[in-house]
Amino acid sequence: MSTTTGTEPADAARPTSLSPSRASDFMQCPLLYRFRVIDKLPEKPSAAATRGTLVHAVLERLFDDPAVERTAPRARAMVPGQWDRLLESRPELTELFAEDSEGERLGRWLSEAEELVERWFSLEDPTRLEPAERELFVETELESGLRLRGIIDRVDVAPTGEVRIVDYKTGKAPRPEYAEGALFQMKFYALVVWRLKAVVPRRLQLVYLGSGDVLTYDPVVADLERVERKLLALWDAIKEATETGEWRPRPTKLCGWCDHQAHCPEFGGTPPVYPLTITPRNPAP
């Protein structure tokens, strides 16, 4: 891969922290991590991801209303307004429906978002919930110096002080053999909360609106210690790749969804010139 020498560009970015999304990127494909974190290559907005953002916004803001008003019709009615707010903050999302002059695709897309919102009411009862936190940004620094950060969809705290971390997913629940991968993000959050508050969350809960499933897991300290060791090993690998410039692609079925095939050697592409100064490895004796 291309290398550079001399002074790094002012906008060159060396990784300084780890989030669940970026950790998953590196585990999926180190080169994808580089494209997103180091090169900051642009990506086209995705209809599915944007729908997820819209649904999350509705479920977050529904709790602004009194409990008695948190109904399915009320939540469905919030979708168009939240879509308008999203467009105001991210005008680039208009390109998702640029060729939809009649508005048919947008209408179906909004209806799908409304259906996901309504399905949530069959899984949880918001009239009986008073979240302690919504869209909570959390950050902590481990003894190693690794900084972890992320945004938790919802934190519930029982009268007895027990903590439940809840995350909404607009897709379908994974098959049992893939459940561990799905829980990685939640265990990451649990680790951050544990290190910040010295409290192990009582329950981790994934709410899959696409299939109407709820996946729960009750972590223990040993779980979180294992996650911490995994993240430290992952961070060591990221630091080594940052210093050497060796970000290897890892082809999988997910490559078909990647925006960066034009820059990927697996598809005949060439990565951008590496913007960071490379530290050569010591030759073997």
mmCIF file with all atom_site columns, C-alpha atoms in Angstrom, residues 36 45 79 82 92 115 126 138 144 147 150 156 173 191 205 209 214-215 220 245 264 266 269 281 284:
data_model
loop_
_atom_site.group_PDB
_atom_site.id
_atom_site.type_symbol
_atom_site.label_atom_id
_atom_site.label_alt_id
_atom_site.label_comp_id
_atom_site.label_asym_id
_atom_site.label_entity_id
_atom_site.label_seq_id
_atom_site.pdbx_PDB_ins_code
_atom_site.Cartn_x
_atom_site.Cartn_y
_atom_site.Cartn_z
_atom_site.occupancy
_atom_site.B_iso_or_equiv
_atom_site.pdbx_formal_charge
_atom_site.auth_seq_id
_atom_site.auth_comp_id
_atom_site.auth_asym_id
_atom_site.auth_atom_id
_atom_site.pdbx_PDB_model_num
ATOM 1  C CA . ARG A 1 36  ? -13.287 5.379   7.671  1.00 0.00 ? 36  ARG A CA 1
ATOM 2  C CA . PRO A 1 45  ? -26.195 7.624   2.833  1.00 0.00 ? 45  PRO A CA 1
ATOM 3  C CA . VAL A 1 79  ? -42.367 9.904   11.960 1.00 0.00 ? 79  VAL A CA 1
ATOM 4  C CA . GLN A 1 82  ? -38.815 13.641  12.729 1.00 0.00 ? 82  GLN A CA 1
ATOM 5  C CA . GLU A 1 92  ? -27.433 15.326  2.031  1.00 0.00 ? 92  GLU A CA 1
ATOM 6  C CA . GLU A 1 115 ? -44.382 -0.090  11.068 1.00 0.00 ? 115 GLU A CA 1
ATOM 7  C CA . PRO A 1 126 ? -43.467 2.855   27.222 1.00 0.00 ? 126 PRO A CA 1
ATOM 8  C CA . VAL A 1 138 ? -20.385 7.572   27.612 1.00 0.00 ? 138 VAL A CA 1
ATOM 9  C CA . SER A 1 144 ? -3.828  1.111   29.697 1.00 0.00 ? 144 SER A CA 1
ATOM 10 C CA . ARG A 1 147 ? -10.201 5.544   25.604 1.00 0.00 ? 147 ARG A CA 1
ATOM 11 C CA . GLY A 1 150 ? -20.136 5.281   22.578 1.00 0.00 ? 150 GLY A CA 1
ATOM 12 C CA . ASP A 1 156 ? -33.165 2.154   32.736 1.00 0.00 ? 156 ASP A CA 1
ATOM 13 C CA . ALA A 1 173 ? -32.552 -10.797 15.256 1.00 0.00 ? 173 ALA A CA 1
ATOM 14 C CA . LEU A 1 191 ? -17.679 -2.374  30.287 1.00 0.00 ? 191 LEU A CA 1
ATOM 15 C CA . GLN A 1 205 ? -31.301 -5.888  26.131 1.00 0.00 ? 205 GLN A CA 1
ATOM 16 C CA . LEU A 1 209 ? -37.919 -4.207  15.622 1.00 0.00 ? 209 LEU A CA 1
ATOM 17 C CA . VAL A 1 214 ? -35.910 -9.237  22.277 1.00 0.00 ? 214 VAL A CA 1
ATOM 18 C CA . LEU A 1 215 ? -32.463 -10.621 23.101 1.00 0.00 ? 215 LEU A CA 1
ATOM 19 C CA . VAL A 1 220 ? -20.948 -10.737 35.108 1.00 0.00 ? 220 VAL A CA 1
ATOM 20 C CA . GLY A 1 245 ? 0.527   1.460   7.217  1.00 0.00 ? 245 GLY A CA 1
ATOM 21 C CA . CYS A 1 264 ? -9.889  -1.775  -2.431 1.00 0.00 ? 264 CYS A CA 1
ATOM 22 C CA . GLU A 1 266 ? -9.576  -6.987  -3.677 1.00 0.00 ? 266 GLU A CA 1
ATOM 23 C CA . GLY A 1 269 ? -8.645  -0.595  -6.704 1.00 0.00 ? 269 GLY A CA 1
ATOM 24 C CA . ARG A 1 281 ? 9.361   -2.490  11.466 1.00 0.00 ? 281 ARG A CA 1
ATOM 25 C CA . ALA A 1 284 ? 14.460  -9.714  11.979 1.00 0.00 ? 284 ALA A CA 1
#
